Coordinates of C-alpha atoms in Angstrom, one line a residue:
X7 CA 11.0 2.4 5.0
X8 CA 14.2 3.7 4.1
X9 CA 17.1 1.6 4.7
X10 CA 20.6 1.9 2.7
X11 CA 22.9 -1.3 3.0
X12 CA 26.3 -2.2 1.6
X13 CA 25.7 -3.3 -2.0
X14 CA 28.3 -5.9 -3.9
X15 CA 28.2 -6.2 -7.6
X16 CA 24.9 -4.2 -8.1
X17 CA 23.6 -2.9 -11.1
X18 CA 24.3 0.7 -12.4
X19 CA 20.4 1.6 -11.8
X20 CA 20.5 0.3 -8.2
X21 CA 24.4 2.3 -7.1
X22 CA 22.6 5.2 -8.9
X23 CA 19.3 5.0 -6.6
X24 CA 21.5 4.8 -3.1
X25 CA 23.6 7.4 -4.5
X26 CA 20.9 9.6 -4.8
X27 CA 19.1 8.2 -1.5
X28 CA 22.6 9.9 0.4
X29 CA 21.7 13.5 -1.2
X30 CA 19.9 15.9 1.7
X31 CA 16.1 15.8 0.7
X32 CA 16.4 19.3 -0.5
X33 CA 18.7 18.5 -3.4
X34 CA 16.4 15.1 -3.7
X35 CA 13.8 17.4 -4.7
X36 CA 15.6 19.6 -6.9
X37 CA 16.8 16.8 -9.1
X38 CA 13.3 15.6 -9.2
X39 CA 10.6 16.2 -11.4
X40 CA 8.5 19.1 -10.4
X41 CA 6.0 18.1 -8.5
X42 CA 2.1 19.9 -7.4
X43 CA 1.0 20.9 -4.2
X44 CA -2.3 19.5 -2.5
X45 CA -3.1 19.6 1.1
X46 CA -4.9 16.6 3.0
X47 CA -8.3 17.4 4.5
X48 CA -8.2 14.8 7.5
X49 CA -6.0 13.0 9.1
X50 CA -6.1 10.4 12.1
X51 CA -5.3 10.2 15.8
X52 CA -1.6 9.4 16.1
X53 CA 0.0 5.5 16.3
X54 CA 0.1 4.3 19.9
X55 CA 4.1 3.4 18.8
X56 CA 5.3 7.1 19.8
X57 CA 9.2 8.0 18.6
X58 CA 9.5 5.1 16.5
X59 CA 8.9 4.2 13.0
X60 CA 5.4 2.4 13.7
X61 CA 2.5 3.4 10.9
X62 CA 3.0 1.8 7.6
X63 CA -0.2 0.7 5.8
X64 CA -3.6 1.4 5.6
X65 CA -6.4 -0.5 3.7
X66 CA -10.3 1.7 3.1
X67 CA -13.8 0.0 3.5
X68 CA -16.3 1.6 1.3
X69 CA -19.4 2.4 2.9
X70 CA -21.8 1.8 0.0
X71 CA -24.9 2.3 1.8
X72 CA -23.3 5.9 3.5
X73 CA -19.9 6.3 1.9
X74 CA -19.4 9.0 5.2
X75 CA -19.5 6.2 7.4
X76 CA -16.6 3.9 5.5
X77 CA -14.1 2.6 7.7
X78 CA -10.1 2.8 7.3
X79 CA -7.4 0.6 8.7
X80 CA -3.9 1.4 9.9
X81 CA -0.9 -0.8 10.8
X82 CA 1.3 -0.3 13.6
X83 CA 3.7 -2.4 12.5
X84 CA 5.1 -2.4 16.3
X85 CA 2.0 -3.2 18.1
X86 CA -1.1 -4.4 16.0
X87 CA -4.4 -2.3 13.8
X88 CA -6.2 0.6 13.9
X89 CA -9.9 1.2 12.4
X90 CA -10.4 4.5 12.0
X91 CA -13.6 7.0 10.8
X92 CA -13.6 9.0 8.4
X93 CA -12.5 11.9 11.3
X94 CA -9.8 9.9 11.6
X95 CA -10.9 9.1 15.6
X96 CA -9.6 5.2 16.5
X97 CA -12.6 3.4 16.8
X98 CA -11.2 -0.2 17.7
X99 CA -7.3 -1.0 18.1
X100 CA -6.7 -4.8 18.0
X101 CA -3.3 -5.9 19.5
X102 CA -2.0 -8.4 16.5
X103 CA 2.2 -7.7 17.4
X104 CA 3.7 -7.5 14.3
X105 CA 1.9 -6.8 11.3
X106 CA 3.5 -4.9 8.2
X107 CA 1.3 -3.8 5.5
X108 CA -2.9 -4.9 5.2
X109 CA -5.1 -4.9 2.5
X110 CA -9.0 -6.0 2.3
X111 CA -11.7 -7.3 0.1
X112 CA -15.8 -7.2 1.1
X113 CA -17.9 -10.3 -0.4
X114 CA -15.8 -12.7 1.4
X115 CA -17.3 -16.3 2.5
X116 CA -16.1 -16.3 6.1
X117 CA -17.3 -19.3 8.1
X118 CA -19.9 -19.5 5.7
X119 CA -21.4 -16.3 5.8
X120 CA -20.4 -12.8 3.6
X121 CA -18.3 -10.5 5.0
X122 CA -15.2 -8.3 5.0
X123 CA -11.6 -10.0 5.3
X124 CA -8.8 -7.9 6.8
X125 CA -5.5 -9.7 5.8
X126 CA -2.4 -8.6 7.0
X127 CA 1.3 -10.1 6.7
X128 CA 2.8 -10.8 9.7
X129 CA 6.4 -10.2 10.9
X130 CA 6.7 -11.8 14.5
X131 CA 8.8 -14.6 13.0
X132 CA 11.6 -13.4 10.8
X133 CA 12.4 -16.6 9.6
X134 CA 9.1 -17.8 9.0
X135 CA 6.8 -15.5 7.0
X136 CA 3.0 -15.7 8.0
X137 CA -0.5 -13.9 7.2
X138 CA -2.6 -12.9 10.1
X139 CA -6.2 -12.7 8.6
X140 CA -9.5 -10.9 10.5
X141 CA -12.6 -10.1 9.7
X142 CA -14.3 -6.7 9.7
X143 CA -17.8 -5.9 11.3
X144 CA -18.4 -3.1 9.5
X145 CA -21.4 -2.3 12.2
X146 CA -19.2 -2.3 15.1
X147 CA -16.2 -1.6 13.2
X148 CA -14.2 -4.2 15.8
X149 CA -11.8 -6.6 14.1
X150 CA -11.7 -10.1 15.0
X151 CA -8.7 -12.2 14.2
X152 CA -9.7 -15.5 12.4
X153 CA -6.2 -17.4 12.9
X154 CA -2.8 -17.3 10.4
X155 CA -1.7 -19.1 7.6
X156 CA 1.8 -20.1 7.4
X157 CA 3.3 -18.3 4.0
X158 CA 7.0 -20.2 3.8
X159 CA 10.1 -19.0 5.3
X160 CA 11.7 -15.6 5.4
X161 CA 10.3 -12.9 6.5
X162 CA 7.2 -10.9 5.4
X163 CA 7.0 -7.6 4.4
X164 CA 4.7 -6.4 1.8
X165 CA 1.2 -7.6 0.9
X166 CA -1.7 -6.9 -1.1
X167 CA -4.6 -9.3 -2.3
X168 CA -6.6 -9.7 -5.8
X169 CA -9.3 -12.0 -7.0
X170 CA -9.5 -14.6 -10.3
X171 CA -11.4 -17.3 -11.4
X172 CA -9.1 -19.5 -9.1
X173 CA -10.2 -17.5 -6.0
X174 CA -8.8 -14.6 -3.4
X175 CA -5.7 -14.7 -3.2
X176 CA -2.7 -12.9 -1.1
X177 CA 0.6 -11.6 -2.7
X178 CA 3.1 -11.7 0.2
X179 CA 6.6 -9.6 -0.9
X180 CA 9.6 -10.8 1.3
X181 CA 12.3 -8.4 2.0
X182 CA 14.9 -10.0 -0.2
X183 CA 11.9 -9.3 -3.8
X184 CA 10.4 -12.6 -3.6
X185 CA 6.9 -12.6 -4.0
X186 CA 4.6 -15.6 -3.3
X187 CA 0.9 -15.5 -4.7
X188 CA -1.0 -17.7 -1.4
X189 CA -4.7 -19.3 -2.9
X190 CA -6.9 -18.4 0.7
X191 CA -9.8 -20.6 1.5
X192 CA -11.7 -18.5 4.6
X193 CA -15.2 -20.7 3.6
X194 CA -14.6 -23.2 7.2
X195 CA -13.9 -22.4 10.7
X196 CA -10.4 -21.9 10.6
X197 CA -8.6 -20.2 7.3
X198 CA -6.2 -21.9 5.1
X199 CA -3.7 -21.4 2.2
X200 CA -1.5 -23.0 -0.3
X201 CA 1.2 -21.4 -2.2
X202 CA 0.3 -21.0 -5.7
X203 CA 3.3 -19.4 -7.7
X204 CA 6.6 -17.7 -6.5
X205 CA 8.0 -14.6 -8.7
X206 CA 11.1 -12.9 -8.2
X207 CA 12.5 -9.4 -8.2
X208 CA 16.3 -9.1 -7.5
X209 CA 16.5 -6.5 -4.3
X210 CA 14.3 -5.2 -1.9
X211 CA 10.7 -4.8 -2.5
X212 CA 7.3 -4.2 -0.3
X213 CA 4.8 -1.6 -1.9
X214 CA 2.1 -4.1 -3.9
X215 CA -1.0 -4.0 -5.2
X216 CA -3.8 -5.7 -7.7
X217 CA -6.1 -4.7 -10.5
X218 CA -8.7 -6.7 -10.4
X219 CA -10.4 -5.8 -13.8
X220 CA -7.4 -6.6 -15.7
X221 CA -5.6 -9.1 -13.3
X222 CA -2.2 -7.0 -13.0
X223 CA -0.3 -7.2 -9.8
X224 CA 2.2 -4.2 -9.3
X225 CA 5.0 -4.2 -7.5
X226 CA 7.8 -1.5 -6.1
X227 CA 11.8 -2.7 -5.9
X228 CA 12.6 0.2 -3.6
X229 CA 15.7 0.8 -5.1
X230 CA 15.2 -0.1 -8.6
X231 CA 11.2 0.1 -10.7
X232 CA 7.6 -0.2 -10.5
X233 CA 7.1 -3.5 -11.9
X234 CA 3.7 -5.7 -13.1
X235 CA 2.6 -9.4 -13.4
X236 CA 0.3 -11.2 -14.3
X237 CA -2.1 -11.6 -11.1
X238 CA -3.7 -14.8 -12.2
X239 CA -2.6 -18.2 -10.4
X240 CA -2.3 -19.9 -14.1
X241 CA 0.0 -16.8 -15.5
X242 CA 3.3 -16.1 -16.6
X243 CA 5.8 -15.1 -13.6
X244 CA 8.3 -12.8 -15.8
X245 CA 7.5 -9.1 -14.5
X246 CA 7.2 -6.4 -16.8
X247 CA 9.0 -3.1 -15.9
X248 CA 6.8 0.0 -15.9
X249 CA 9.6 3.1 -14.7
X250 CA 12.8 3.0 -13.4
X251 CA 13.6 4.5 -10.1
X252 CA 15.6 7.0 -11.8
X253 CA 15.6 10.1 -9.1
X254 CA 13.5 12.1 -11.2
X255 CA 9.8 10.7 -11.6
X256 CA 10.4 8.2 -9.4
X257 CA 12.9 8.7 -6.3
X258 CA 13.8 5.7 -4.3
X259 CA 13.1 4.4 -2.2
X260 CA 9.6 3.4 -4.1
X261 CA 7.3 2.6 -1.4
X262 CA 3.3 2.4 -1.4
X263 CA 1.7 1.1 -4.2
X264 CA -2.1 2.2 -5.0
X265 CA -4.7 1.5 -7.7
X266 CA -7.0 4.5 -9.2
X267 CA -9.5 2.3 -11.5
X268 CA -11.6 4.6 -14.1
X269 CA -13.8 2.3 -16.8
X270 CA -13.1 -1.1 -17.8
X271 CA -8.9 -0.9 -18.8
X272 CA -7.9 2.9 -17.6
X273 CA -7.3 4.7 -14.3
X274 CA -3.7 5.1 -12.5
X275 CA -0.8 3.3 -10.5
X276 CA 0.1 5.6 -7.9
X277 CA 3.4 4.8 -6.0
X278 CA 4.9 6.5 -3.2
X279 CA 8.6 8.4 -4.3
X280 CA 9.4 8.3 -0.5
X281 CA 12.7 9.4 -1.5
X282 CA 11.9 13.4 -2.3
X283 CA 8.4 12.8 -0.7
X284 CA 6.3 12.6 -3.8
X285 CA 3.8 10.2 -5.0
X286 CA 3.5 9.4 -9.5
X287 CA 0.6 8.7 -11.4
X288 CA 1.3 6.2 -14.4
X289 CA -1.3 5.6 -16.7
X290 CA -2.9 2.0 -16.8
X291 CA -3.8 1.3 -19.8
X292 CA 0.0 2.0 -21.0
X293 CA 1.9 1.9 -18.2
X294 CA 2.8 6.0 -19.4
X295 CA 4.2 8.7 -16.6
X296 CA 0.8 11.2 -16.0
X297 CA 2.5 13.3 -13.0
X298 CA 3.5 14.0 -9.7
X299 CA 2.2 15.5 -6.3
X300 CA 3.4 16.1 -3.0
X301 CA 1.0 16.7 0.2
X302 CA 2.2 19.6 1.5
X303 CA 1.3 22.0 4.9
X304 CA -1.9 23.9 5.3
X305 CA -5.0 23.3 8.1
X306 CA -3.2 20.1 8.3
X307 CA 0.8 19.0 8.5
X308 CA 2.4 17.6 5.4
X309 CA 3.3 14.3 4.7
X310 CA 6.7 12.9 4.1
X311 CA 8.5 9.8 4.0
X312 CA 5.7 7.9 3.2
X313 CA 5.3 4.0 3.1
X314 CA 1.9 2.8 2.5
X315 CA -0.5 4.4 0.4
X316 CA -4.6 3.5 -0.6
X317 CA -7.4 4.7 -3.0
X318 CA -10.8 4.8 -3.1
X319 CA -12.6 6.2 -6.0
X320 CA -16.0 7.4 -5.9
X321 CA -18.5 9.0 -3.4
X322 CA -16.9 9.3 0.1
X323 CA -18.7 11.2 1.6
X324 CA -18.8 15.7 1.3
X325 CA -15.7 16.0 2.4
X326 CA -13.6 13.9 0.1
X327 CA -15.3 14.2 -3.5
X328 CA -14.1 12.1 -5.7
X329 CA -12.5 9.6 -3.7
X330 CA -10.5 9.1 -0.8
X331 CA -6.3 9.0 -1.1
X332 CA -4.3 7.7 2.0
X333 CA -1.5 8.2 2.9
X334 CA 1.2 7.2 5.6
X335 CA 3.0 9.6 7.0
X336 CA 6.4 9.1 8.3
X337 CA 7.2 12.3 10.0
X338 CA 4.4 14.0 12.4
X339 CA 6.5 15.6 15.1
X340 CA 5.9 16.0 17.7
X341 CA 3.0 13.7 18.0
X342 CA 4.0 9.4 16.6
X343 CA 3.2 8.8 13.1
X344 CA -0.4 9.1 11.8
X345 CA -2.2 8.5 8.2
X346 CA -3.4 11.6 6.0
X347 CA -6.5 12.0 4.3
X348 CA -6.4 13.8 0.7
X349 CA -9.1 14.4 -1.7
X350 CA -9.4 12.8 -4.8
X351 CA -10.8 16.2 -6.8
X352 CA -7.5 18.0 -5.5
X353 CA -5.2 15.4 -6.4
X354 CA -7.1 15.8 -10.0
X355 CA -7.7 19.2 -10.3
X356 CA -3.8 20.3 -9.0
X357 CA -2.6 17.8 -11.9
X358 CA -5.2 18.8 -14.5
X359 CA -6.5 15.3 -14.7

């Protein structure tokens, strides 16, 4: 979401981001680093939110018995959640007001039985920050909302969820870079948390998301770097920066955060440079810049402006090889906003991966 406010006694870094946020996107671009062209293969039925900034986040279900039939979720952050197909058709829409940004994990205890929790953070309060958490049937693909858990005051924004020996957890990012880590318990008949650990950032962030092999929470500051933590409840707080939002690799505002796991230790951070509507690839295992790609026009529109962002690796199906990269996309005149559906194999094979 790109929003530009008055800012007293910033740093350098931050006056440098806004200054380059008021640039048309054209010279945003130039200034850039060059960036390769893919084109998205799918994409889904337009947000019921028409002329307004509505879709911002999507979260994918792997399908591992048919990896066709996997499932994704949308936000409209103005009226509730989409589940889509792999067609991108709207299978179920669940009105849940609200919600921001949504993220899932399968192999949840959920009133005592397995299943897929949905969570989601919830914005209907602005002075109270809340997660609204569902489960998935993955047979009817309907959501069901199981209740809310009350996540401290301010409001929400960004979330994204990770698991450690302590448990699931949800990392809720408030507007003003405060992030709260939230130990769920879904095992009885109505869902609880407890805050765990507060970090800080000092501006604006939302974009988030975990590693679970390596226990690494990541983080965007719109304005100012992709960040990581330490993702475990017993870990340090102090964040680690990875790249600065310098206009050129990475162009604020940093948005969408996504996780590209190869092996034990390696893969890629992929973040959304909404601000010349690119997305970078930084190496895990040392945090190094890889490249950048932009979706542009073919079969299917292009994507710009995007918020949230998701990755699947592996088989999806015959259409997406490789894995499955989505994407929000903020401009899709003259229908509302929709989500974009991108092939893993051309994201790889346009950046010689």
């Amino acid at each position: 979401m790109k929003i530009i406010a008055p800012l007293l006694f910033a740093s350098p870094l931050v006056l440098a981001a806004c200054a380059t946020q008021e640039l048309p996107i054209e010279a945003r671009i130039a200034h850039a680093t060059p960036a390769v062209m893919v084109t998205a293969r799918g994409e889904t039925a337009p947000v019921g939110t028409a002329n307004a900034d509505a879709a911002d986040d999507p979260a994918i279900w792997r399908n591992p018995a048919d990896p066709a039939k996997s499932l994704v979720l949308g936000t409209d952050k103005k009226a509730g959640l989409h589940v889509y197909d792999l067609a991108g058709k709207s299978l179920h829409f669940l009105d849940a007001a609200r919600i921001n940004n949504i993220d899932l994990r399968d192999d949840v205890v959920i009133n005592g039985q397995r299943g897929v929790l949905a969570v989601a953070s919830d914005r209907t309060d602005p002075a109270n920050a809340k997660l609204a958490l569902f489960r998935l049937d993955t047979d009817s693909a309907q959501l069901s909302l199981l209740g809310h858990v009350a996540a401290g005051p301010n409001e929400a924004y960004g979330l994204c969820l990770g698991r450690d020996a302590a448990g699931l957890s949800a990392f809720l990012v408030l507007k003003d870079g405060t992030v709260r880590q939230i130990l769920l318990d879904t095992s009885g008949a109505t869902p609880s948390g407890r805050i765990v650990r507060t970090m800080k950032l000092s501006s604006q962030a939302e974009g988030c998301a975990v590693d679970d092999r390596t226990h690494t929470l990541y983080v965007a500051e719109e304005n100012v770097a992709l960040w990581r933590f330490d993702a475990r409840a017993s870990g340090s707080t102090a964040p680690t920066k990875i790249a600065a939002a310098d206009g050129k690799n990475l162009v604020a505002d940093a948005e969408g955060v996504a996780v590209a796991p190869i092996g034990d230790r390696d893969g890629y951070i992929i973040v959304s440079s909404q601000g010349d509507n690119a997305y970078t690839l930084y190496r895990i295992r040392d945090d190094s810049y890889v490249g950048r790609f932009r979706v542009g026009p073919g079969s299917i529109g292009g994507t710009e402006e995007t918020d949230g962002i998701e990755m699947a690796l592996g088989d999806m199906g015959p259409k997406y090889p490789g894995g499955l990269f989505v994407v929000q996309d903020g401009e899709n005149a003259p229908h509302a906003q929709n989500f974009k559906f991108v092939a893993w194999d051309d994201v790889k094979n346009a950046l010689g991966l």
